[in-house]
Coordinates of N, CA and C in Angstrom, one line a residue:
M19 N 125.2 93.1 81.3 CA 124.5 94.6 82.1 C 124.9 96.0 80.8
K20 N 124.2 96.9 80.3 CA 124.6 97.6 79.4 C 124.5 99.0 80.2
W21 N 126.0 99.9 80.0 CA 126.1 100.7 80.9 C 126.0 101.8 80.0
P22 N 125.3 102.9 80.5 CA 124.9 104.1 79.7 C 126.2 104.8 79.5
E23 N 126.4 105.8 78.4 CA 127.6 106.5 78.1 C 127.6 107.6 79.7
I24 N 128.8 108.0 79.6 CA 129.3 109.0 80.8 C 128.7 110.2 80.1
A25 N 128.0 111.0 80.8 CA 127.3 112.0 80.7 C 126.8 113.0 81.8
S26 N 126.9 113.9 82.2 CA 126.6 114.5 83.3 C 125.2 115.0 83.2
P27 N 124.4 114.6 84.2 CA 122.9 114.7 84.2 C 123.0 116.7 84.6
V28 N 123.9 117.1 85.1 CA 123.9 118.8 85.5 C 124.8 119.4 84.7
D29 N 126.0 119.1 84.2 CA 126.6 119.8 83.5 C 127.3 119.0 82.4
E30 N 126.9 119.2 80.8 CA 127.5 118.3 79.7 C 129.2 118.7 80.0
A31 N 129.7 119.7 80.6 CA 131.1 120.1 80.2 C 132.1 119.1 81.1
I32 N 131.9 118.4 82.2 CA 132.3 117.3 83.1 C 132.6 115.9 82.2
R33 N 134.1 115.5 82.2 CA 134.5 114.7 81.4 C 135.0 113.9 82.7
I34 N 134.8 112.8 82.3 CA 135.5 111.5 82.8 C 136.8 110.7 82.1
E35 N 137.7 111.1 83.0 CA 138.9 110.2 81.8 C 140.1 109.5 83.1
R36 N 140.7 108.4 82.4 CA 141.7 107.8 83.2 C 142.6 108.7 83.8
C37 N 143.2 108.7 85.1 CA 144.2 109.5 85.8 C 145.4 108.9 85.0
G38 N 146.5 109.8 84.8 CA 147.7 109.9 84.6 C 148.8 110.7 85.5
W39 N 150.2 110.6 85.2 CA 151.2 111.2 86.3 C 150.6 112.3 86.4
L40 N 150.5 113.3 85.5 CA 150.1 114.5 85.6 C 149.2 115.0 86.5
R41 N 148.2 114.4 86.4 CA 146.7 114.6 87.6 C 147.1 113.8 89.0
L42 N 148.2 112.9 89.3 CA 148.1 112.3 90.5 C 148.4 113.3 91.7
P43 N 148.9 114.3 91.7 CA 149.4 115.2 92.6 C 148.3 115.9 93.1
T44 N 147.4 116.5 92.0 CA 146.0 116.8 92.4 C 144.7 116.2 93.0
V45 N 145.0 114.5 92.6 CA 144.1 113.6 93.0 C 144.2 113.4 94.5
Y46 N 146.1 113.4 94.8 CA 146.3 113.5 96.2 C 145.7 114.3 96.9
R47 N 146.0 115.6 96.4 CA 145.6 116.9 97.3 C 144.0 116.5 97.8
I48 N 143.3 116.4 96.9 CA 141.7 115.7 97.0 C 141.3 115.0 97.8
H49 N 142.4 114.1 98.1 CA 142.2 112.6 98.8 C 142.8 113.5 100.4
R50 N 143.7 113.8 100.3 CA 144.0 114.5 102.0 C 143.2 115.6 102.4
G51 N 142.4 116.5 101.3 CA 141.6 117.6 102.1 C 140.5 116.9 102.2
C52 N 139.9 115.3 102.0 CA 138.5 115.2 102.0 C 138.6 113.9 103.3
F53 N 139.8 113.5 103.2 CA 139.6 112.4 104.5 C 140.7 112.6 105.8
P54 N 139.8 112.3 107.1 CA 141.1 112.6 108.1 C 142.2 112.1 108.0
H55 N 142.2 110.6 107.6 CA 143.3 109.8 107.6 C 143.5 109.3 106.5
P56 N 144.1 110.0 105.6 CA 144.5 109.8 104.1 C 145.6 108.6 103.8
Y57 N 145.5 107.7 102.9 CA 146.3 106.9 102.6 C 147.6 107.2 102.2
P58 N 148.6 106.6 102.3 CA 150.0 107.5 101.7 C 149.7 107.2 100.3
L59 N 151.1 108.2 99.8 CA 151.0 108.6 98.4 C 151.2 107.3 97.5
W60 N 152.0 106.5 98.1 CA 153.0 105.1 97.8 C 151.6 104.4 97.0
R61 N 150.5 104.0 97.8 CA 149.1 103.3 97.6 C 148.5 103.9 96.2
F62 N 148.5 105.3 96.2 CA 147.9 105.9 94.7 C 149.2 105.2 93.6
V63 N 150.2 105.7 93.7 CA 151.3 105.0 92.8 C 150.9 103.5 92.2
V64 N 150.3 102.8 93.0 CA 150.5 101.2 93.2 C 149.2 101.4 92.3
Y65 N 148.2 101.6 92.4 CA 146.6 101.6 91.9 C 146.7 102.5 90.4
L66 N 147.6 103.4 90.5 CA 147.8 104.2 89.2 C 148.4 103.0 87.8
L67 N 149.2 102.3 88.6 CA 150.5 101.6 87.8 C 149.8 100.0 87.6
G68 N 148.8 99.7 88.5 CA 148.2 98.5 88.0 C 147.5 98.1 87.2
A69 N 147.8 96.9 86.6 CA 146.8 96.3 85.7 C 145.3 96.1 85.9
E70 N 145.2 96.2 87.0 CA 143.8 95.7 87.6 C 143.5 96.4 88.3
S71 N 143.8 97.7 88.5 CA 143.0 98.9 89.1 C 143.1 100.3 88.0
R72 N 142.1 101.3 88.5 CA 142.2 102.4 87.5 C 141.8 103.3 88.8
I73 N 142.6 104.7 88.2 CA 142.3 105.7 88.5 C 141.2 106.5 87.9
Y74 N 140.2 107.1 88.2 CA 139.6 108.0 86.9 C 139.4 109.3 87.9
V75 N 139.3 110.4 87.1 CA 139.2 111.9 87.3 C 137.9 112.4 86.5
A76 N 137.4 113.6 87.7 CA 136.1 114.1 87.1 C 136.9 115.5 86.5
L77 N 136.6 116.0 85.3 CA 137.4 117.1 84.7 C 136.5 118.2 84.4
L78 N 136.8 119.5 85.0 CA 135.5 120.6 84.3 C 136.5 121.9 83.9
E79 N 136.3 122.2 82.7 CA 137.5 123.3 82.5 C 138.9 122.8 82.7
N80 N 139.1 121.6 82.5 CA 140.6 120.8 82.3 C 141.1 120.8 83.9
E81 N 140.2 121.2 85.0 CA 140.7 120.9 86.1 C 139.6 119.6 86.9
V82 N 140.5 119.0 87.6 CA 139.9 117.6 88.7 C 139.2 118.3 89.6
R83 N 138.0 117.8 89.5 CA 137.0 118.5 90.5 C 136.7 116.9 91.5
G84 N 137.1 115.7 91.2 CA 137.0 114.4 91.8 C 137.6 113.3 91.2
Y85 N 137.7 112.3 92.0 CA 138.5 110.9 91.5 C 137.9 109.7 92.4
V86 N 138.1 108.8 91.3 CA 138.0 107.1 92.1 C 138.6 106.1 91.8
I87 N 139.2 105.3 92.7 CA 139.8 104.4 92.7 C 138.8 103.1 92.8
G88 N 139.1 102.0 91.6 CA 138.5 101.0 91.6 C 139.4 99.7 91.2
T89 N 139.5 98.4 92.1 CA 140.6 97.5 91.7 C 139.7 96.2 91.9
V90 N 140.4 95.4 90.9 CA 140.3 93.8 90.9 C 140.8 93.2 92.4
T91 N 140.1 92.5 93.0 CA 140.7 91.9 94.2 C 140.2 90.4 94.3
A92 N 140.6 89.7 95.4 CA 140.2 88.4 95.6 C 140.1 88.7 97.2
Q93 N 140.0 89.5 97.7 CA 140.1 89.5 99.4 C 138.9 89.2 100.0
Q94 N 137.6 89.4 99.8 CA 136.2 89.2 99.9 C 135.8 87.6 99.7
R95 N 136.3 87.2 98.5 CA 135.7 85.9 98.2 C 136.9 85.0 97.9
P96 N 136.6 83.8 97.2 CA 137.4 82.8 96.7 C 137.9 83.2 95.0
Y97 N 136.7 83.9 94.8 CA 136.8 84.5 93.5 C 137.1 85.9 93.6
L98 N 137.2 86.3 92.2 CA 137.5 87.8 91.7 C 136.5 89.0 92.3
T99 N 136.7 89.5 92.5 CA 135.8 90.9 93.0 C 136.2 92.2 92.8
G100 N 135.6 93.2 93.1 CA 136.1 94.4 92.5 C 135.6 95.1 93.9
E101 N 136.5 96.4 94.2 CA 136.5 97.1 95.3 C 136.7 98.6 94.8
I102 N 135.8 99.4 95.8 CA 135.8 100.7 95.3 C 136.7 101.6 96.7
I103 N 138.0 101.6 96.1 CA 139.1 101.9 97.2 C 138.9 103.2 97.7
S104 N 138.5 104.1 96.9 CA 138.2 105.8 97.3 C 137.5 106.5 96.5
L105 N 136.6 107.2 96.9 CA 135.7 108.1 95.9 C 135.9 109.5 96.6
A106 N 136.2 110.6 96.1 CA 135.8 111.8 96.8 C 135.7 112.8 95.4
V107 N 134.9 114.1 96.0 CA 134.5 115.2 94.8 C 135.1 116.3 96.0
L108 N 135.5 117.2 95.5 CA 136.0 118.5 96.0 C 134.4 118.9 96.5
P109 N 134.5 119.5 98.1 CA 133.2 119.8 98.9 C 132.3 121.0 97.6
E110 N 132.6 122.0 97.1 CA 132.0 122.9 96.4 C 131.5 122.1 95.3
W111 N 131.8 121.1 94.7 CA 131.5 120.7 93.4 C 130.3 119.2 94.0
R112 N 130.3 119.0 95.3 CA 129.6 117.8 95.5 C 127.6 118.2 95.0
S113 N 127.2 117.0 94.9 CA 125.7 117.1 94.7 C 125.5 117.6 93.4
R114 N 126.4 117.5 92.4 CA 126.1 117.8 91.1 C 126.4 116.5 90.3
G115 N 126.3 115.4 90.8 CA 126.1 114.2 90.2 C 127.6 113.8 89.5
I116 N 128.7 114.3 90.2 CA 130.1 114.1 90.0 C 130.5 112.5 90.5
G117 N 130.1 112.6 91.5 CA 130.3 111.0 92.5 C 129.7 110.1 91.5
R118 N 128.5 109.9 91.3 CA 127.8 109.2 90.5 C 128.5 108.2 89.3
L119 N 129.1 109.7 88.5 CA 130.2 109.6 87.0 C 130.9 108.7 87.4
L120 N 131.7 108.8 88.6 CA 132.9 108.5 88.5 C 132.6 107.0 89.3
L121 N 131.4 107.0 90.0 CA 131.6 105.5 90.5 C 131.1 104.5 89.0
E122 N 130.1 105.0 88.2 CA 130.1 104.3 87.1 C 131.0 104.1 86.1
A123 N 132.2 105.0 86.2 CA 133.1 104.5 85.4 C 134.2 103.5 86.0
A124 N 134.1 103.3 87.5 CA 134.9 102.5 88.0 C 134.2 101.1 87.7
E125 N 132.8 101.3 88.0 CA 132.2 100.3 87.8 C 132.1 99.2 86.3
R126 N 132.3 100.2 85.4 CA 132.1 99.8 84.2 C 133.5 99.0 84.1
F127 N 134.5 99.5 84.5 CA 136.0 98.9 84.4 C 136.0 97.5 85.1
L128 N 135.3 97.5 86.1 CA 135.0 96.4 87.1 C 134.3 95.2 86.1
S129 N 133.1 95.6 85.7 CA 132.3 94.9 85.1 C 133.2 94.1 83.8
R130 N 134.0 94.9 83.0 CA 134.7 94.4 82.2 C 135.5 93.7 82.6
S131 N 136.1 93.9 83.7 CA 137.4 92.6 84.2 C 136.7 91.6 84.5
G132 N 135.6 91.1 84.2 CA 134.8 90.0 84.7 C 134.3 89.7 85.9
I133 N 133.9 90.6 87.0 CA 134.0 90.5 88.4 C 132.6 90.4 88.6
S134 N 132.0 89.9 89.4 CA 130.7 89.6 89.9 C 129.8 90.5 91.0
E135 N 130.9 91.0 91.8 CA 130.8 91.8 93.1 C 131.5 93.1 93.1
I136 N 130.8 93.9 93.7 CA 132.0 95.3 94.0 C 131.7 95.2 95.3
F137 N 132.7 95.7 96.1 CA 132.8 95.7 97.7 C 133.3 97.1 98.2
L138 N 132.6 98.3 99.0 CA 133.4 99.3 99.5 C 133.0 99.6 100.9
Q139 N 133.4 99.9 101.7 CA 133.4 100.8 102.7 C 133.1 102.1 102.9
V140 N 132.2 102.1 103.8 CA 132.0 103.8 104.2 C 131.8 104.0 105.3
A141 N 132.0 105.1 105.7 CA 132.2 105.6 107.3 C 130.6 105.7 107.4
V142 N 130.1 105.3 108.7 CA 128.5 105.4 109.3 C 128.3 106.2 109.3
S143 N 129.0 107.2 109.8 CA 128.5 109.3 109.4 C 128.3 109.5 108.2
N144 N 128.7 109.0 107.5 CA 128.8 109.5 105.9 C 127.4 109.5 105.0
D145 N 126.4 109.8 105.6 CA 125.1 109.6 105.0 C 124.6 110.1 103.8
V146 N 125.9 111.1 103.2 CA 125.6 111.3 101.8 C 126.3 110.3 100.7
A147 N 127.4 109.8 101.2 CA 127.9 108.8 100.2 C 127.1 107.3 100.6
R148 N 126.5 107.2 101.8 CA 125.7 106.0 101.7 C 124.5 106.0 101.1
A149 N 123.7 107.3 101.0 CA 122.6 107.4 100.1 C 123.0 107.1 98.7
L150 N 124.2 107.5 97.9 CA 124.6 107.4 96.8 C 124.6 106.0 96.6
Y151 N 125.3 105.3 97.7 CA 125.7 104.2 97.1 C 124.6 103.0 97.4
Q152 N 123.3 103.7 97.8 CA 122.5 102.6 97.8 C 121.6 102.8 96.6
Q153 N 121.4 104.3 96.1 CA 120.6 104.4 94.9 C 121.6 103.6 93.7
M154 N 122.8 103.4 93.7 CA 123.6 102.7 92.9 C 123.5 101.6 93.0
G155 N 122.9 100.8 93.9 CA 122.5 99.4 94.5 C 123.1 98.4 95.1
Y156 N 123.9 99.5 95.6 CA 124.5 98.9 96.9 C 123.9 98.3 98.1
Q157 N 123.9 97.3 98.5 CA 123.5 96.9 99.9 C 124.5 96.9 100.9
Q158 N 123.9 97.2 102.0 CA 124.6 97.1 103.4 C 124.7 95.6 103.9
L159 N 126.0 95.1 104.0 CA 126.1 93.8 104.3 C 126.6 93.5 106.1
D160 N 127.4 94.6 106.4 CA 128.2 94.8 107.9 C 128.5 95.6 108.1
R161 N 128.5 95.6 109.3 CA 128.9 97.1 110.4 C 130.6 96.2 110.9
L162 N 131.4 97.3 110.4 CA 132.7 96.8 110.7 C 133.3 98.4 111.9
P163 N 133.5 97.3 113.2 CA 133.8 98.4 114.3 C 135.5 99.0 114.2
R164 N 135.4 100.1 114.7 CA 136.2 101.0 114.7 C 137.5 100.7 113.3
Y165 N 136.8 100.6 112.0 CA 137.4 100.0 110.9 C 138.5 101.6 110.8
Y166 N 137.9 103.0 110.9 CA 138.9 103.8 110.5 C 139.7 104.0 111.8
L167 N 141.2 104.8 111.6 CA 142.0 105.3 112.4 C 141.5 105.8 113.8
N168 N 140.5 106.7 113.2 CA 139.6 107.7 114.6 C 138.9 106.7 115.0
G169 N 138.9 105.7 115.0 CA 137.9 104.6 115.8 C 136.2 104.8 115.4
E170 N 136.1 105.6 114.1 CA 134.9 105.1 113.5 C 134.6 103.8 112.9
D171 N 133.3 103.7 113.0 CA 132.5 102.3 112.5 C 132.4 102.4 110.8
A172 N 132.6 101.5 110.0 CA 132.1 101.6 108.8 C 131.2 100.4 108.0
Y173 N 130.4 101.0 107.4 CA 129.8 99.9 106.7 C 130.5 99.1 105.6
L174 N 130.1 98.0 105.3 CA 130.8 97.1 104.4 C 129.5 96.8 103.3
M175 N 129.8 97.7 102.3 CA 128.5 97.7 101.6 C 128.9 96.6 99.8
C176 N 128.0 96.3 99.5 CA 128.0 95.3 98.0 C 127.0 95.8 97.0
R177 N 127.4 95.4 95.6 CA 126.6 95.5 94.5 C 127.5 94.2 93.7
R178 N 126.1 93.3 94.1 CA 126.1 92.3 92.8 C 125.8 92.7 91.2
L179 N 126.8 92.2 90.0 CA 126.6 92.3 88.8 C 126.3 91.1 88.5
N180 N 125.9 91.1 87.0 CA 125.5 90.2 86.2 C 126.5 89.0 85.9
N181 N 127.6 89.4 86.2 CA 128.6 88.4 85.3 C 129.0 87.1 86.5
P182 N 129.2 85.8 86.0 CA 129.5 85.0 86.7 C 131.2 84.9 87.2
P183 N 130.8 84.2 88.7 CA 132.3 84.3 89.5 C 133.4 83.8 88.6
R184 N 134.3 84.8 88.6 CA 135.8 84.2 88.0 C 137.0 83.6 89.1
L185 N 137.2 82.7 89.3 CA 138.1 82.2 90.3 C 139.1 82.8 90.5
A186 N 139.7 83.5 91.7 CA 141.1 83.9 91.6 C 142.2 83.1 91.5
P187 N 143.2 83.2 90.9 CA 144.3 82.5 90.8 C 144.8 81.7 92.1
G188 N 145.1 80.6 91.9 CA 145.5 79.6 92.9 C 144.1 79.1 94.0
R189 N 143.0 79.6 93.7 CA 141.8 79.1 94.8 C 140.9 78.2 94.0
S190 N 140.3 77.8 94.8 CA 139.2 76.6 94.5 C 137.9 76.9 94.8
R191 N 136.9 76.2 94.3 CA 135.7 76.9 95.0 C 135.2 76.0 96.1
R192 N 136.0 75.1 96.6 CA 135.8 74.3 98.1 C 134.9 75.4 99.2

């Protein structure tokens, strides 16, 4: 699968970069502001340091406007898969193509890692995010009852890539 270059359809000044230590506090502030039950900071540190995970940020005028976390995992299948852990864009910067650019960056990383499927969970009430994921080729697989701490259900969604499955270490095809 050939991935297009990262370019914003709305604003060519938006850049997508890998997150570093200096931007992590801003990323975490965005996360806490966008989600009612945020992950603890230590999880972000794990994803920042992990060899098989990436945090990307969307920058405009050198300010973080959004982020995405993607990681390689073997939780869903006996072979390696990818997971979009979190994607958030500041409310005043939504509907400008930033979420799509961030998702594409995470997908490129996961595809280069050799995974064949990308999974994510999205709140049933989050129609805007679900629409983006569907436009990007994600299909709804299941409804996860009371997935979030507030009791809200989530949809499990998946996008299949053209890569052949790569077995997870210590797993067999049985």
